[in-house]
Amino acid sequence: MSQKAIIFDLDGVIVDTAKFHFLAWKKLANDLGFDFTKEQNEELKGVSRVDSLKKILNWGNKELSEEEFNRQMQLKNENYLSYVNEMDKGEVLPGVQKVLDYLEENNIPYALGSASKNARHILEKIDLKDGFSAIVDGTDVSKAKPDPEVFLIAAEKLNVAPQKCIVFEDSVAGVQAANKGEMTSIGIGEEKTLQEADYIFNDFTEISIEFLKNLLQK
Ligand code: BG6
Ligand code: MG
């Protein structure tokens, strides 16, 4: 059982930071004179900071100089962090702690595989940093999801074969990355969005310990 390991995405899986990303990107767009919808925001999930800004500017038909692009990215991140800095353990999504407790009680290693450069800071805010055997985030990778790099580095750090890793992901790009890495993918969110995942749940409250046990024993 111990040869298997779990890799968690962070945003949208452990915490609902998507709402803060949305507010911060929306302010940026509004300051530049345009807007985008919640539906469009779905397309930003799992997407790196640089690629998110490129997409948003495309929606608003805006072009920025390199200097202004970098300045806007920094402003967005400062705004985003003003929300993150208010976070505490209460922000951990329902059902997540139960799964982490089970993994710890059974000595099953787990890692983080996130696109965010703020991941370590967020884990500290919600007091979960110490439980992770490995943390791989946006500062450790050169290729963004759907490339499997982030998860493959996590598997290597865990010293577990990719085929033995189970990935929890809320984004399409993340599910694709897990699949490309030959890992078992568990989508957290809507079935119509995450159909490429091996298993799909609306949230962690729907995941039973029985299900986890079976998956880890397979
Ligand atoms: C992903 C989020 O986890 O991290 C994206 O789903 C975000 O919305 C990306 O753009 C990068 O995050 P950050 O914190 O480095 O801007
Ligand atoms: Mg996510």
PDB file of C-alpha atoms and ligand atoms in Angstrom:
ATOM      1  CA  MET A   1       0.000   0.000   0.000  1.00  0.00           C
ATOM      2  CA  SER A   2       2.840   2.351   0.859  1.00  0.00           C
ATOM      3  CA  GLN A   3       4.238   2.324  -2.673  1.00  0.00           C
ATOM      4  CA  LYS A   4       1.380   4.548  -3.770  1.00  0.00           C
ATOM      5  CA  ALA A   5       1.321   8.293  -3.265  1.00  0.00           C
ATOM      6  CA  ILE A   6      -1.036  11.205  -3.676  1.00  0.00           C
ATOM      7  CA  ILE A   7      -0.391  14.526  -5.404  1.00  0.00           C
ATOM      8  CA  PHE A   8      -2.697  17.436  -4.677  1.00  0.00           C
ATOM      9  CA  ASP A   9      -3.216  20.503  -6.769  1.00  0.00           C
ATOM     10  CA  LEU A  10      -3.747  23.508  -4.476  1.00  0.00           C
ATOM     11  CA  ASP A  11      -6.033  26.174  -5.957  1.00  0.00           C
ATOM     12  CA  GLY A  12      -9.557  24.794  -6.300  1.00  0.00           C
ATOM     13  CA  VAL A  13      -8.670  21.500  -4.614  1.00  0.00           C
ATOM     14  CA  ILE A  14      -7.430  22.316  -1.115  1.00  0.00           C
ATOM     15  CA  VAL A  15      -8.617  25.929  -1.028  1.00  0.00           C
ATOM     16  CA  ASP A  16     -10.988  28.025  -3.103  1.00  0.00           C
ATOM     17  CA  THR A  17      -8.500  30.688  -4.160  1.00  0.00           C
ATOM     18  CA  ALA A  18     -10.116  30.857  -7.621  1.00  0.00           C
ATOM     19  CA  LYS A  19     -12.501  33.470  -6.217  1.00  0.00           C
ATOM     20  CA  PHE A  20      -9.520  35.676  -5.216  1.00  0.00           C
ATOM     21  CA  HIS A  21      -7.766  35.191  -8.567  1.00  0.00           C
ATOM     22  CA  PHE A  22     -11.041  36.206 -10.242  1.00  0.00           C
ATOM     23  CA  LEU A  23     -11.417  39.381  -8.171  1.00  0.00           C
ATOM     24  CA  ALA A  24      -7.811  40.401  -8.796  1.00  0.00           C
ATOM     25  CA  TRP A  25      -7.883  39.693 -12.566  1.00  0.00           C
ATOM     26  CA  LYS A  26     -11.251  41.439 -12.849  1.00  0.00           C
ATOM     27  CA  LYS A  27      -9.857  44.586 -11.221  1.00  0.00           C
ATOM     28  CA  LEU A  28      -6.936  44.518 -13.647  1.00  0.00           C
ATOM     29  CA  ALA A  29      -9.283  44.191 -16.642  1.00  0.00           C
ATOM     30  CA  ASN A  30     -11.621  46.886 -15.317  1.00  0.00           C
ATOM     31  CA  ASP A  31      -8.671  49.262 -14.734  1.00  0.00           C
ATOM     32  CA  LEU A  32      -7.683  48.670 -18.367  1.00  0.00           C
ATOM     33  CA  GLY A  33     -11.256  49.467 -19.463  1.00  0.00           C
ATOM     34  CA  PHE A  34     -12.888  46.087 -20.133  1.00  0.00           C
ATOM     35  CA  ASP A  35     -14.501  43.183 -18.322  1.00  0.00           C
ATOM     36  CA  PHE A  36     -14.781  39.384 -18.570  1.00  0.00           C
ATOM     37  CA  THR A  37     -17.269  36.855 -17.316  1.00  0.00           C
ATOM     38  CA  LYS A  38     -17.233  34.120 -14.697  1.00  0.00           C
ATOM     39  CA  GLU A  39     -17.471  31.614 -17.539  1.00  0.00           C
ATOM     40  CA  GLN A  40     -14.317  33.029 -19.104  1.00  0.00           C
ATOM     41  CA  ASN A  41     -12.692  32.830 -15.686  1.00  0.00           C
ATOM     42  CA  GLU A  42     -13.124  29.036 -15.811  1.00  0.00           C
ATOM     43  CA  GLU A  43     -10.558  29.020 -18.612  1.00  0.00           C
ATOM     44  CA  LEU A  44      -7.981  30.536 -16.282  1.00  0.00           C
ATOM     45  CA  LYS A  45      -8.054  27.674 -13.793  1.00  0.00           C
ATOM     46  CA  GLY A  46      -4.726  25.864 -13.610  1.00  0.00           C
ATOM     47  CA  VAL A  47      -3.217  28.331 -16.100  1.00  0.00           C
ATOM     48  CA  SER A  48       0.045  30.075 -15.134  1.00  0.00           C
ATOM     49  CA  ARG A  49       0.113  33.754 -14.206  1.00  0.00           C
ATOM     50  CA  VAL A  50       1.771  34.824 -17.486  1.00  0.00           C
ATOM     51  CA  ASP A  51      -0.579  32.796 -19.665  1.00  0.00           C
ATOM     52  CA  SER A  52      -3.608  34.044 -17.707  1.00  0.00           C
ATOM     53  CA  LEU A  53      -2.690  37.671 -18.404  1.00  0.00           C
ATOM     54  CA  LYS A  54      -2.109  36.889 -22.095  1.00  0.00           C
ATOM     55  CA  LYS A  55      -5.581  35.339 -22.331  1.00  0.00           C
ATOM     56  CA  ILE A  56      -7.259  38.222 -20.502  1.00  0.00           C
ATOM     57  CA  LEU A  57      -5.579  40.873 -22.680  1.00  0.00           C
ATOM     58  CA  ASN A  58      -6.696  38.916 -25.698  1.00  0.00           C
ATOM     59  CA  TRP A  59     -10.324  39.016 -24.471  1.00  0.00           C
ATOM     60  CA  GLY A  60     -10.059  42.809 -24.087  1.00  0.00           C
ATOM     61  CA  ASN A  61      -8.185  43.271 -27.372  1.00  0.00           C
ATOM     62  CA  LYS A  62      -5.388  45.001 -25.476  1.00  0.00           C
ATOM     63  CA  GLU A  63      -1.693  44.991 -26.170  1.00  0.00           C
ATOM     64  CA  LEU A  64       0.838  46.040 -23.555  1.00  0.00           C
ATOM     65  CA  SER A  65       4.553  46.749 -23.733  1.00  0.00           C
ATOM     66  CA  GLU A  66       6.709  44.151 -21.983  1.00  0.00           C
ATOM     67  CA  GLU A  67       7.333  46.586 -19.144  1.00  0.00           C
ATOM     68  CA  GLU A  68       3.637  47.338 -18.668  1.00  0.00           C
ATOM     69  CA  PHE A  69       2.763  43.637 -18.933  1.00  0.00           C
ATOM     70  CA  ASN A  70       5.155  42.847 -16.087  1.00  0.00           C
ATOM     71  CA  ARG A  71       3.888  45.790 -14.038  1.00  0.00           C
ATOM     72  CA  GLN A  72       0.266  44.632 -14.434  1.00  0.00           C
ATOM     73  CA  MET A  73       1.219  41.091 -13.416  1.00  0.00           C
ATOM     74  CA  GLN A  74       2.877  42.439 -10.302  1.00  0.00           C
ATOM     75  CA  LEU A  75      -0.112  44.656  -9.449  1.00  0.00           C
ATOM     76  CA  LYS A  76      -2.449  41.694  -9.892  1.00  0.00           C
ATOM     77  CA  ASN A  77      -0.335  39.555  -7.615  1.00  0.00           C
ATOM     78  CA  GLU A  78      -0.189  42.253  -4.923  1.00  0.00           C
ATOM     79  CA  ASN A  79      -3.979  42.555  -5.059  1.00  0.00           C
ATOM     80  CA  TYR A  80      -4.374  38.747  -4.989  1.00  0.00           C
ATOM     81  CA  LEU A  81      -2.050  38.511  -1.977  1.00  0.00           C
ATOM     82  CA  SER A  82      -4.138  41.053  -0.069  1.00  0.00           C
ATOM     83  CA  TYR A  83      -6.905  38.408  -0.092  1.00  0.00           C
ATOM     84  CA  VAL A  84      -4.536  35.488   0.545  1.00  0.00           C
ATOM     85  CA  ASN A  85      -3.082  37.235   3.572  1.00  0.00           C
ATOM     86  CA  GLU A  86      -6.508  37.135   5.243  1.00  0.00           C
ATOM     87  CA  MET A  87      -6.675  33.336   4.865  1.00  0.00           C
ATOM     88  CA  ASP A  88      -6.462  30.880   7.731  1.00  0.00           C
ATOM     89  CA  LYS A  89      -7.148  27.190   8.389  1.00  0.00           C
ATOM     90  CA  GLY A  90     -10.881  27.826   8.015  1.00  0.00           C
ATOM     91  CA  GLU A  91     -10.361  28.214   4.253  1.00  0.00           C
ATOM     92  CA  VAL A  92      -9.440  24.539   3.800  1.00  0.00           C
ATOM     93  CA  LEU A  93     -12.269  23.103   1.712  1.00  0.00           C
ATOM     94  CA  PRO A  94     -14.743  20.693   3.374  1.00  0.00           C
ATOM     95  CA  GLY A  95     -13.631  17.052   3.421  1.00  0.00           C
ATOM     96  CA  VAL A  96      -9.960  17.744   2.659  1.00  0.00           C
ATOM     97  CA  GLN A  97      -8.715  17.394   6.233  1.00  0.00           C
ATOM     98  CA  LYS A  98     -10.401  13.991   6.589  1.00  0.00           C
ATOM     99  CA  VAL A  99      -8.445  12.700   3.583  1.00  0.00           C
ATOM    100  CA  LEU A 100      -5.155  14.179   4.839  1.00  0.00           C
ATOM    101  CA  ASP A 101      -5.718  12.582   8.256  1.00  0.00           C
ATOM    102  CA  TYR A 102      -6.313   9.205   6.631  1.00  0.00           C
ATOM    103  CA  LEU A 103      -3.104   9.487   4.572  1.00  0.00           C
ATOM    104  CA  GLU A 104      -1.073  10.458   7.619  1.00  0.00           C
ATOM    105  CA  GLU A 105      -2.502   7.712   9.814  1.00  0.00           C
ATOM    106  CA  ASN A 106      -1.609   5.174   7.119  1.00  0.00           C
ATOM    107  CA  ASN A 107       1.813   6.615   6.235  1.00  0.00           C
ATOM    108  CA  ILE A 108       0.863   7.331   2.655  1.00  0.00           C
ATOM    109  CA  PRO A 109       3.083  10.117   1.350  1.00  0.00           C
ATOM    110  CA  TYR A 110       1.508  13.114  -0.304  1.00  0.00           C
ATOM    111  CA  ALA A 111       2.895  16.002  -2.322  1.00  0.00           C
ATOM    112  CA  LEU A 112       1.739  19.297  -3.744  1.00  0.00           C
ATOM    113  CA  GLY A 113       1.805  19.908  -7.502  1.00  0.00           C
ATOM    114  CA  SER A 114       0.658  23.463  -8.151  1.00  0.00           C
ATOM    115  CA  ALA A 115       1.141  26.055 -10.896  1.00  0.00           C
ATOM    116  CA  SER A 116       1.114  28.823  -8.311  1.00  0.00           C
ATOM    117  CA  LYS A 117       4.204  30.730  -7.265  1.00  0.00           C
ATOM    118  CA  ASN A 118       2.327  31.598  -4.062  1.00  0.00           C
ATOM    119  CA  ALA A 119       1.708  27.951  -3.090  1.00  0.00           C
ATOM    120  CA  ARG A 120       4.156  27.731  -0.185  1.00  0.00           C
ATOM    121  CA  HIS A 121       2.845  30.980   1.286  1.00  0.00           C
ATOM    122  CA  ILE A 122      -0.769  29.757   1.026  1.00  0.00           C
ATOM    123  CA  LEU A 123       0.089  26.420   2.682  1.00  0.00           C
ATOM    124  CA  GLU A 124       1.650  28.347   5.550  1.00  0.00           C
ATOM    125  CA  LYS A 125      -1.453  30.538   5.908  1.00  0.00           C
ATOM    126  CA  ILE A 126      -3.728  27.487   6.147  1.00  0.00           C
ATOM    127  CA  ASP A 127      -1.263  25.631   8.360  1.00  0.00           C
ATOM    128  CA  LEU A 128      -0.873  22.545   6.147  1.00  0.00           C
ATOM    129  CA  LYS A 129       2.726  22.946   4.987  1.00  0.00           C
ATOM    130  CA  ASP A 130       4.326  20.425   7.340  1.00  0.00           C
ATOM    131  CA  GLY A 131       2.327  17.386   6.219  1.00  0.00           C
ATOM    132  CA  PHE A 132       3.573  17.426   2.617  1.00  0.00           C
ATOM    133  CA  SER A 133       6.512  15.133   1.817  1.00  0.00           C
ATOM    134  CA  ALA A 134       7.276  17.286  -1.234  1.00  0.00           C
ATOM    135  CA  ILE A 135       6.107  20.634  -2.554  1.00  0.00           C
ATOM    136  CA  VAL A 136       6.438  21.447  -6.244  1.00  0.00           C
ATOM    137  CA  ASP A 137       5.041  24.778  -7.402  1.00  0.00           C
ATOM    138  CA  GLY A 138       5.225  27.434 -10.109  1.00  0.00           C
ATOM    139  CA  THR A 139       8.753  28.365  -9.038  1.00  0.00           C
ATOM    140  CA  ASP A 140      10.040  24.845  -9.753  1.00  0.00           C
ATOM    141  CA  VAL A 141       8.815  24.240 -13.295  1.00  0.00           C
ATOM    142  CA  SER A 142       9.598  25.468 -16.785  1.00  0.00           C
ATOM    143  CA  LYS A 143       6.537  23.972 -18.483  1.00  0.00           C
ATOM    144  CA  ALA A 144       2.977  24.782 -17.382  1.00  0.00           C
ATOM    145  CA  LYS A 145       0.091  22.277 -17.109  1.00  0.00           C
ATOM    146  CA  PRO A 146      -1.129  20.450 -19.285  1.00  0.00           C
ATOM    147  CA  ASP A 147       2.547  19.490 -19.452  1.00  0.00           C
ATOM    148  CA  PRO A 148       3.064  16.831 -16.758  1.00  0.00           C
ATOM    149  CA  GLU A 149       6.364  18.334 -15.516  1.00  0.00           C
ATOM    150  CA  VAL A 150       5.029  19.564 -12.160  1.00  0.00           C
ATOM    151  CA  PHE A 151       3.586  16.142 -11.282  1.00  0.00           C
ATOM    152  CA  LEU A 152       6.592  14.195 -12.594  1.00  0.00           C
ATOM    153  CA  ILE A 153       8.932  16.251 -10.405  1.00  0.00           C
ATOM    154  CA  ALA A 154       6.609  15.596  -7.454  1.00  0.00           C
ATOM    155  CA  ALA A 155       6.667  11.820  -8.139  1.00  0.00           C
ATOM    156  CA  GLU A 156      10.448  11.898  -8.346  1.00  0.00           C
ATOM    157  CA  LYS A 157      10.708  13.787  -5.054  1.00  0.00           C
ATOM    158  CA  LEU A 158       8.350  11.260  -3.462  1.00  0.00           C
ATOM    159  CA  ASN A 159      10.445   8.458  -4.943  1.00  0.00           C
ATOM    160  CA  VAL A 160       7.282   6.827  -6.289  1.00  0.00           C
ATOM    161  CA  ALA A 161       6.728   5.748  -9.917  1.00  0.00           C
ATOM    162  CA  PRO A 162       4.333   8.096 -11.799  1.00  0.00           C
ATOM    163  CA  GLN A 163       2.015   5.130 -12.495  1.00  0.00           C
ATOM    164  CA  LYS A 164       1.629   4.733  -8.721  1.00  0.00           C
ATOM    165  CA  CYS A 165       0.619   8.366  -8.160  1.00  0.00           C
ATOM    166  CA  ILE A 166      -2.955   9.572  -7.744  1.00  0.00           C
ATOM    167  CA  VAL A 167      -3.576  13.223  -8.615  1.00  0.00           C
ATOM    168  CA  PHE A 168      -6.406  15.440  -7.343  1.00  0.00           C
ATOM    169  CA  GLU A 169      -7.130  18.279  -9.789  1.00  0.00           C
ATOM    170  CA  ASP A 170      -9.904  20.806 -10.432  1.00  0.00           C
ATOM    171  CA  SER A 171      -8.714  22.083 -13.811  1.00  0.00           C
ATOM    172  CA  VAL A 172      -8.875  20.567 -17.284  1.00  0.00           C
ATOM    173  CA  ALA A 173      -5.197  21.402 -17.869  1.00  0.00           C
ATOM    174  CA  GLY A 174      -4.294  19.665 -14.602  1.00  0.00           C
ATOM    175  CA  VAL A 175      -6.274  16.513 -15.380  1.00  0.00           C
ATOM    176  CA  GLN A 176      -4.588  16.373 -18.789  1.00  0.00           C
ATOM    177  CA  ALA A 177      -1.184  16.801 -17.135  1.00  0.00           C
ATOM    178  CA  ALA A 178      -1.860  13.911 -14.751  1.00  0.00           C
ATOM    179  CA  ASN A 179      -3.052  11.711 -17.615  1.00  0.00           C
ATOM    180  CA  LYS A 180       0.001  12.568 -19.725  1.00  0.00           C
ATOM    181  CA  GLY A 181       2.167  11.656 -16.748  1.00  0.00           C
ATOM    182  CA  GLU A 182       0.432   8.218 -16.679  1.00  0.00           C
ATOM    183  CA  MET A 183      -0.985   8.927 -13.237  1.00  0.00           C
ATOM    184  CA  THR A 184      -4.486   8.213 -11.943  1.00  0.00           C
ATOM    185  CA  SER A 185      -6.467  11.447 -12.236  1.00  0.00           C
ATOM    186  CA  ILE A 186      -9.278  12.429  -9.905  1.00  0.00           C
ATOM    187  CA  GLY A 187     -11.227  15.479 -11.030  1.00  0.00           C
ATOM    188  CA  ILE A 188     -12.755  17.724  -8.373  1.00  0.00           C
ATOM    189  CA  GLY A 189     -15.574  19.681  -9.944  1.00  0.00           C
ATOM    190  CA  GLU A 190     -18.209  19.291 -12.620  1.00  0.00           C
ATOM    191  CA  GLU A 191     -18.408  16.144 -14.688  1.00  0.00           C
ATOM    192  CA  LYS A 192     -19.066  18.023 -17.926  1.00  0.00           C
ATOM    193  CA  THR A 193     -15.798  19.941 -17.515  1.00  0.00           C
ATOM    194  CA  LEU A 194     -13.552  17.208 -16.171  1.00  0.00           C
ATOM    195  CA  GLN A 195     -14.670  14.215 -18.245  1.00  0.00           C
ATOM    196  CA  GLU A 196     -11.088  13.298 -19.097  1.00  0.00           C
ATOM    197  CA  ALA A 197     -10.429  12.366 -15.449  1.00  0.00           C
ATOM    198  CA  ASP A 198     -10.403   8.711 -14.339  1.00  0.00           C
ATOM    199  CA  TYR A 199     -12.787   9.569 -11.474  1.00  0.00           C
ATOM    200  CA  ILE A 200     -14.830  12.712 -10.815  1.00  0.00           C
ATOM    201  CA  PHE A 201     -16.307  14.113  -7.601  1.00  0.00           C
ATOM    202  CA  ASN A 202     -18.003  17.433  -6.977  1.00  0.00           C
ATOM    203  CA  ASP A 203     -15.916  17.961  -3.869  1.00  0.00           C
ATOM    204  CA  PHE A 204     -14.020  16.111  -1.139  1.00  0.00           C
ATOM    205  CA  THR A 205     -17.113  15.503   0.990  1.00  0.00           C
ATOM    206  CA  GLU A 206     -18.147  12.978  -1.700  1.00  0.00           C
ATOM    207  CA  ILE A 207     -14.918  10.987  -1.405  1.00  0.00           C
ATOM    208  CA  SER A 208     -15.232   8.123   1.055  1.00  0.00           C
ATOM    209  CA  ILE A 209     -12.354   6.537   2.922  1.00  0.00           C
ATOM    210  CA  GLU A 210     -13.519   3.234   1.433  1.00  0.00           C
ATOM    211  CA  PHE A 211     -12.971   4.618  -2.078  1.00  0.00           C
ATOM    212  CA  LEU A 212      -9.508   5.882  -1.166  1.00  0.00           C
ATOM    213  CA  LYS A 213      -8.559   2.606   0.468  1.00  0.00           C
ATOM    214  CA  ASN A 214      -9.566   0.642  -2.632  1.00  0.00           C
ATOM    215  CA  LEU A 215      -7.683   2.979  -4.930  1.00  0.00           C
ATOM    216  CA  LEU A 216      -4.545   2.798  -2.827  1.00  0.00           C
ATOM    217  CA  GLN A 217      -4.678  -0.985  -2.747  1.00  0.00           C
ATOM    218  CA  LYS A 218      -5.179  -1.447  -6.492  1.00  0.00           C
TER     219      LYS A 218
HETATM  220  C1  BG6 B   1      -3.096  27.967 -10.477  1.00  0.00           C
HETATM  221  C2  BG6 B   1      -4.424  28.710 -10.541  1.00  0.00           C
HETATM  222  O1  BG6 B   1      -3.110  27.044  -9.424  1.00  0.00           O
HETATM  223  O2  BG6 B   1      -2.035  28.880 -10.264  1.00  0.00           O
HETATM  224  C3  BG6 B   1      -4.378  29.793 -11.602  1.00  0.00           C
HETATM  225  O3  BG6 B   1      -5.465  27.788 -10.819  1.00  0.00           O
HETATM  226  C4  BG6 B   1      -3.177  30.708 -11.343  1.00  0.00           C
HETATM  227  O4  BG6 B   1      -5.578  30.512 -11.594  1.00  0.00           O
HETATM  228  C5  BG6 B   1      -1.895  29.889 -11.278  1.00  0.00           C
HETATM  229  O5  BG6 B   1      -3.071  31.686 -12.368  1.00  0.00           O
HETATM  230  C6  BG6 B   1      -0.678  30.743 -10.957  1.00  0.00           C
HETATM  231  O6  BG6 B   1      -0.818  31.257  -9.663  1.00  0.00           O
HETATM  232  P1  BG6 B   1       0.029  32.435  -9.040  1.00  0.00           P
HETATM  233  O7  BG6 B   1      -0.354  32.389  -7.573  1.00  0.00           O
HETATM  234  O8  BG6 B   1       1.481  32.101  -9.240  1.00  0.00           O
HETATM  235  O9  BG6 B   1      -0.342  33.699  -9.712  1.00  0.00           O
HETATM  236 MG    MG B   2      -6.431  24.121  -9.436  1.00  0.00          MG
END
